[in-house]
Tab-separated table of C-alpha atoms and ligand atoms in Angstrom:
chain	number	residue	atom	x	y	z
H	1	MET	CA	12.784	17.249	-7.647
H	2	ASN	CA	13.396	18.047	-11.672
H	3	SER	CA	11.159	16.291	-13.913
H	4	LYS	CA	7.812	14.711	-13.420
H	5	PRO	CA	6.906	13.317	-9.784
H	6	LEU	CA	5.174	9.945	-9.705
H	7	HIS	CA	2.951	7.841	-8.179
H	8	VAL	CA	4.005	3.840	-7.576
H	9	ALA	CA	2.129	1.884	-6.290
H	10	CYS	CA	3.914	-2.249	-5.110
H	11	ILE	CA	1.914	-5.087	-5.072
H	12	MET	CA	4.125	-6.596	-2.594
H	13	ASP	CA	4.024	-10.160	-3.072
H	14	GLY	CA	6.285	-13.199	-2.217
H	15	ASN	CA	7.357	-13.296	1.137
H	16	GLY	CA	6.038	-16.637	1.597
H	17	ARG	CA	8.022	-17.680	-1.498
H	18	TRP	CA	10.894	-16.084	0.151
H	19	ALA	CA	10.912	-17.476	3.001
H	20	ARG	CA	10.218	-21.507	1.876
H	21	LYS	CA	13.656	-21.456	-0.104
H	22	ARG	CA	15.457	-20.222	2.715
H	23	GLY	CA	14.007	-23.251	4.742
H	24	LEU	CA	12.451	-20.411	7.244
H	25	PRO	CA	8.591	-19.870	8.224
H	26	ARG	CA	6.787	-17.967	6.168
H	27	THR	CA	6.444	-15.469	9.021
H	28	ALA	CA	10.398	-14.626	8.620
H	29	GLY	CA	9.058	-13.714	4.590
H	30	HIS	CA	7.029	-11.074	5.702
H	31	THR	CA	9.736	-9.866	8.573
H	32	ALA	CA	11.874	-9.570	5.792
H	33	GLY	CA	9.061	-7.690	3.394
H	34	GLU	CA	8.954	-5.226	6.120
H	35	GLU	CA	12.412	-3.967	6.029
H	36	SER	CA	12.636	-4.948	2.500
H	37	LEU	CA	9.311	-1.619	2.389
H	38	ALA	CA	11.855	0.546	4.490
H	39	ASP	CA	13.931	0.237	1.945
H	40	VAL	CA	11.982	1.159	-0.553
H	41	VAL	CA	10.620	4.050	0.857
H	42	ARG	CA	13.873	5.571	2.543
H	43	VAL	CA	15.049	5.191	-1.309
H	44	ALA	CA	11.721	6.730	-3.143
H	45	SER	CA	11.651	9.605	-1.124
H	46	LYS	CA	14.725	10.769	-2.666
H	47	ARG	CA	13.944	9.991	-5.746
H	48	ASP	CA	10.806	11.864	-8.488
H	49	VAL	CA	8.225	9.892	-6.393
H	50	ALA	CA	5.619	11.921	-4.972
H	51	TYR	CA	3.422	8.701	-4.025
H	52	LEU	CA	4.287	5.520	-2.891
H	53	THR	CA	1.511	3.344	-1.983
H	54	VAL	CA	1.509	0.218	-1.017
H	55	PHE	CA	-0.888	-2.944	-0.598
H	56	GLY	CA	-0.057	-4.181	3.244
H	57	PHE	CA	-2.808	-6.081	3.650
H	58	SER	CA	-6.097	-6.839	1.803
H	59	THR	CA	-9.841	-7.542	2.388
H	60	GLU	CA	-9.060	-11.306	1.579
H	61	ASN	CA	-5.923	-11.447	3.287
H	62	TRP	CA	-8.472	-12.273	6.290
H	63	VAL	CA	-8.604	-15.595	5.949
H	64	ARG	CA	-4.736	-16.604	5.850
H	65	PRO	CA	-3.546	-18.605	9.610
H	66	ARG	CA	-4.174	-16.826	12.552
H	67	ALA	CA	-0.791	-16.936	13.700
H	68	GLU	CA	0.331	-15.499	9.754
H	69	VAL	CA	-2.549	-12.282	10.073
H	70	ARG	CA	-1.533	-11.439	13.844
H	71	HIS	CA	2.189	-11.878	12.603
H	72	ILE	CA	1.256	-9.241	9.125
H	73	LEU	CA	-0.450	-7.219	11.716
H	74	GLY	CA	2.395	-6.477	13.989
H	75	LEU	CA	4.687	-5.475	11.022
H	76	HIS	CA	1.879	-2.975	10.614
H	77	LYS	CA	2.453	-1.727	13.919
H	78	LYS	CA	6.647	-2.204	13.259
H	79	LEU	CA	6.366	0.221	9.898
H	80	PHE	CA	3.706	2.722	11.074
H	81	GLY	CA	6.221	3.384	14.091
H	82	ARG	CA	9.065	4.233	12.618
H	83	ILE	CA	8.259	7.617	12.949
H	84	SER	CA	12.129	9.682	13.327
H	85	GLU	CA	13.102	7.405	10.386
H	86	LEU	CA	10.167	8.748	8.101
H	87	ASN	CA	10.040	11.650	9.636
H	88	GLU	CA	13.735	12.258	8.861
H	89	ASN	CA	13.325	11.112	5.035
H	90	ASN	CA	10.398	13.794	4.903
H	91	VAL	CA	7.578	11.394	4.719
H	92	ARG	CA	3.897	11.880	5.112
H	93	VAL	CA	2.290	8.489	6.020
H	94	ASN	CA	-1.462	8.122	4.901
H	95	TRP	CA	-3.904	5.114	4.681
H	96	ILE	CA	-6.653	4.085	2.826
H	97	GLY	CA	-8.657	1.041	3.451
H	98	ARG	CA	-12.340	-0.159	5.147
H	99	PRO	CA	-13.223	2.642	7.829
H	100	PHE	CA	-12.794	1.987	11.268
H	101	ASP	CA	-16.137	2.837	12.285
H	102	GLU	CA	-18.502	1.121	9.370
H	103	PRO	CA	-19.626	-2.724	9.054
H	104	GLY	CA	-17.037	-5.277	8.551
H	105	SER	CA	-14.237	-3.562	9.810
H	106	ARG	CA	-11.990	-5.829	11.465
H	107	THR	CA	-9.170	-3.396	12.184
H	108	PRO	CA	-7.891	-4.592	15.511
H	109	LEU	CA	-7.723	-1.316	17.880
H	110	TYR	CA	-3.626	-1.293	17.899
H	111	VAL	CA	-3.480	-1.074	15.034
H	112	GLN	CA	-5.580	1.516	14.280
H	113	ARG	CA	-3.952	3.259	16.826
H	114	ALA	CA	-0.734	2.829	14.908
H	115	ILE	CA	-2.034	3.991	12.098
H	116	ARG	CA	-3.856	7.521	13.672
H	117	LYS	CA	-0.215	7.913	15.331
H	118	ALA	CA	1.543	8.041	12.229
H	119	ILE	CA	-0.680	10.372	10.130
H	120	GLU	CA	-0.400	12.797	13.391
H	121	ASP	CA	3.142	12.264	13.818
H	122	THR	CA	3.812	13.175	10.176
H	123	ARG	CA	1.227	15.451	9.097
H	124	SER	CA	3.437	17.985	8.915
H	125	ASN	CA	6.153	16.758	6.145
H	126	THR	CA	6.527	17.872	2.777
H	127	GLY	CA	8.029	15.279	0.664
H	128	MET	CA	6.676	12.073	-0.320
H	129	VAL	CA	3.042	10.786	0.836
H	130	LEU	CA	3.204	6.919	1.509
H	131	THR	CA	0.165	5.123	1.567
H	132	VAL	CA	-0.560	1.752	3.301
H	133	ALA	CA	-3.779	0.167	1.797
H	134	PHE	CA	-4.849	-2.124	5.415
H	135	ASP	CA	-7.762	-3.546	4.850
H	136	TYR	CA	-8.391	-2.316	1.817
H	137	GLY	CA	-10.162	-3.645	-1.431
H	138	SER	CA	-10.538	-1.944	-4.615
H	139	ARG	CA	-14.413	-3.258	-4.976
H	140	SER	CA	-15.283	-2.789	-1.699
H	141	GLU	CA	-14.173	0.752	-2.549
H	142	LEU	CA	-15.766	1.229	-5.568
H	143	THR	CA	-18.859	0.069	-4.269
H	144	ARG	CA	-18.941	2.374	-1.450
H	145	ALA	CA	-18.254	5.507	-3.492
H	146	ALA	CA	-21.293	4.587	-6.096
H	147	LYS	CA	-23.664	4.158	-2.544
H	148	HIS	CA	-22.292	7.432	-0.918
H	149	LEU	CA	-22.667	9.320	-4.553
H	150	VAL	CA	-25.982	7.814	-5.325
H	151	ALA	CA	-27.797	8.817	-1.861
H	152	SER	CA	-26.252	12.459	-2.436
H	153	SER	CA	-27.723	14.670	-5.440
H	154	ASP	CA	-24.866	14.558	-7.852
H	155	ASP	CA	-24.021	13.652	-11.041
H	156	LEU	CA	-23.233	10.608	-12.043
H	157	THR	CA	-19.494	11.094	-13.192
H	158	PRO	CA	-16.347	9.868	-13.011
H	159	ALA	CA	-15.287	13.160	-11.155
H	160	ASN	CA	-17.775	12.544	-8.551
H	161	LEU	CA	-17.626	8.922	-8.169
H	162	GLN	CA	-13.595	9.769	-7.289
H	163	ARG	CA	-14.795	12.499	-4.958
H	164	HIS	CA	-15.818	9.428	-2.860
H	165	LEU	CA	-13.169	7.396	-2.865
H	166	TYR	CA	-11.399	6.542	0.336
H	167	ASP	CA	-8.974	9.369	-0.947
H	168	ALA	CA	-10.046	11.662	-3.549
H	169	SER	CA	-6.833	13.230	-3.597
H	170	LEU	CA	-4.236	10.332	-4.622
H	171	PRO	CA	-3.323	11.094	-8.006
H	172	PRO	CA	-3.782	8.528	-10.935
H	173	VAL	CA	-1.221	6.054	-10.632
H	174	ASP	CA	1.838	5.849	-12.839
H	175	VAL	CA	3.652	2.325	-12.598
H	176	LEU	CA	2.278	-0.261	-10.518
H	177	VAL	CA	4.747	-2.951	-9.449
H	178	ARG	CA	3.922	-6.748	-9.131
H	179	THR	CA	7.211	-9.138	-7.654
H	180	SER	CA	7.460	-12.281	-7.688
H	181	GLY	CA	6.565	-13.517	-11.418
H	182	GLU	CA	3.047	-13.150	-10.901
H	183	SER	CA	0.982	-10.761	-13.323
H	184	ARG	CA	-2.026	-9.923	-12.092
H	185	ILE	CA	-3.895	-6.985	-9.895
H	186	SER	CA	-5.378	-8.980	-7.506
H	187	ASN	CA	-8.528	-6.109	-6.490
H	188	PHE	CA	-5.697	-3.400	-6.029
H	189	LEU	CA	-6.910	0.226	-6.970
H	190	LEU	CA	-8.336	-0.517	-9.555
H	191	TRP	CA	-9.896	3.238	-10.553
H	192	GLN	CA	-6.615	4.461	-10.133
H	193	ILE	CA	-4.639	2.311	-12.342
H	194	LYS	CA	-6.605	3.675	-15.455
H	195	ALA	CA	-3.478	4.779	-17.686
H	196	ALA	CA	-0.800	3.049	-15.502
H	197	ASN	CA	2.155	1.193	-16.738
H	198	ILE	CA	2.809	-2.012	-15.382
H	199	TYR	CA	6.194	-3.621	-14.210
H	200	PHE	CA	6.353	-6.934	-13.319
H	201	THR	CA	9.747	-8.730	-12.060
H	202	GLU	CA	10.376	-12.216	-11.036
H	203	ARG	CA	12.001	-11.193	-7.920
H	204	PRO	CA	9.837	-11.810	-4.292
H	205	TRP	CA	9.647	-8.718	-2.914
H	206	PRO	CA	11.523	-9.205	0.327
H	207	ASP	CA	14.894	-8.685	-2.680
H	208	PHE	CA	13.281	-5.329	-4.213
H	209	ASP	CA	15.639	-2.875	-4.725
H	210	SER	CA	16.940	0.224	-5.369
H	211	VAL	CA	17.785	-0.926	-9.054
H	212	ASP	CA	14.124	-2.454	-9.421
H	213	LEU	CA	12.704	0.736	-8.138
H	214	ASP	CA	14.654	3.375	-10.811
H	215	ALA	CA	13.273	0.536	-13.879
H	216	ALA	CA	10.057	0.822	-12.840
H	217	ILE	CA	10.349	4.410	-12.606
H	218	ALA	CA	12.206	4.487	-16.117
H	219	LEU	CA	9.434	2.804	-17.411
H	220	ALA	CA	6.851	5.203	-16.098
H	221	LYS	CA	8.817	8.212	-17.667
H	222	ASN	CA	9.149	6.644	-20.992
F	1	LIG	C1	2.688	-10.803	-0.299
F	1	LIG	O1	3.211	-12.420	0.418
F	1	LIG	C2	2.737	-10.275	0.651
F	1	LIG	C3	1.625	-9.722	1.576
F	1	LIG	C4	0.025	-10.507	2.008
F	1	LIG	C5	1.206	-8.565	2.286
F	1	LIG	C6	1.722	-8.321	3.427
F	1	LIG	C7	3.458	-7.425	3.156
F	1	LIG	C8	3.706	-7.490	4.271
F	1	LIG	C9	4.089	-7.821	5.355
F	1	LIG	C10	5.517	-6.556	4.475
F	1	LIG	C11	5.792	-5.499	4.649
F	1	LIG	C12	4.549	-4.552	4.382
F	1	LIG	C13	4.381	-3.833	5.867
F	1	LIG	C14	2.894	-2.611	4.846
F	1	LIG	C15	4.221	-4.199	7.397
F	1	LIG	P1	2.326	-13.388	-0.108
F	1	LIG	O2	2.442	-14.125	1.358
F	1	LIG	O3	1.270	-13.406	-0.509
F	1	LIG	O4	3.716	-14.577	-0.761
F	1	LIG	P2	3.424	-15.908	-1.672
F	1	LIG	O5	2.776	-15.668	-2.212
F	1	LIG	O6	4.673	-15.962	-1.859
F	1	LIG	O7	2.758	-16.764	-0.343
């Protein structure tokens, strides 16, 4: 790496619209979205991206139709199962979300296992850190962090609150990407995007490619 390593975060929107435009079921859009993510991971790992954080499934997404939720969960299992590809690209897998053993957690065991295995099997990689936000919501993260901080004897300071986030080691986001023409934040990384650039694109996530990624990176570097 010859310049500042970046933290890129993505809200991968528009899978459903991508599918509808092609007369396909929404699930086909998510399948294409997973393929797109695998490509973006490969490309990003070869750029100056030290951290890539993606919004895989939110605390709000559980209310989607059951078949769609099941499909998206299956895609997470598939993504976390791409171990040899991740290892080839020297990518270390990480996860943020509602802890499995805490009240409110709904993550099924097979997804828990896939997450744990991917983290374990990629833990010695030294390149880009891929953090998947699964069963993640920023307000839940911040409320939980505040509760933990209040329960400790530490002062209520930003630095102390940061220590109680799901992953305190995640650096600030340099650029937040949102695809598919939406310009909302959707309860994603509210703490971490404090000073982030925001890259909006009309393209739906399944069409997001290296040209878009490079444009987002350029925005963060200017
Ligand atoms: C938004 O599309 C995307 C999601 C709800 C997140 C799921 C993302 C994927 C399945 C991509 C692969 C990622 C992982 C981590 C396996 P949408 O359904 O909101 O699209 P719409 O707004 O066009 O309906």
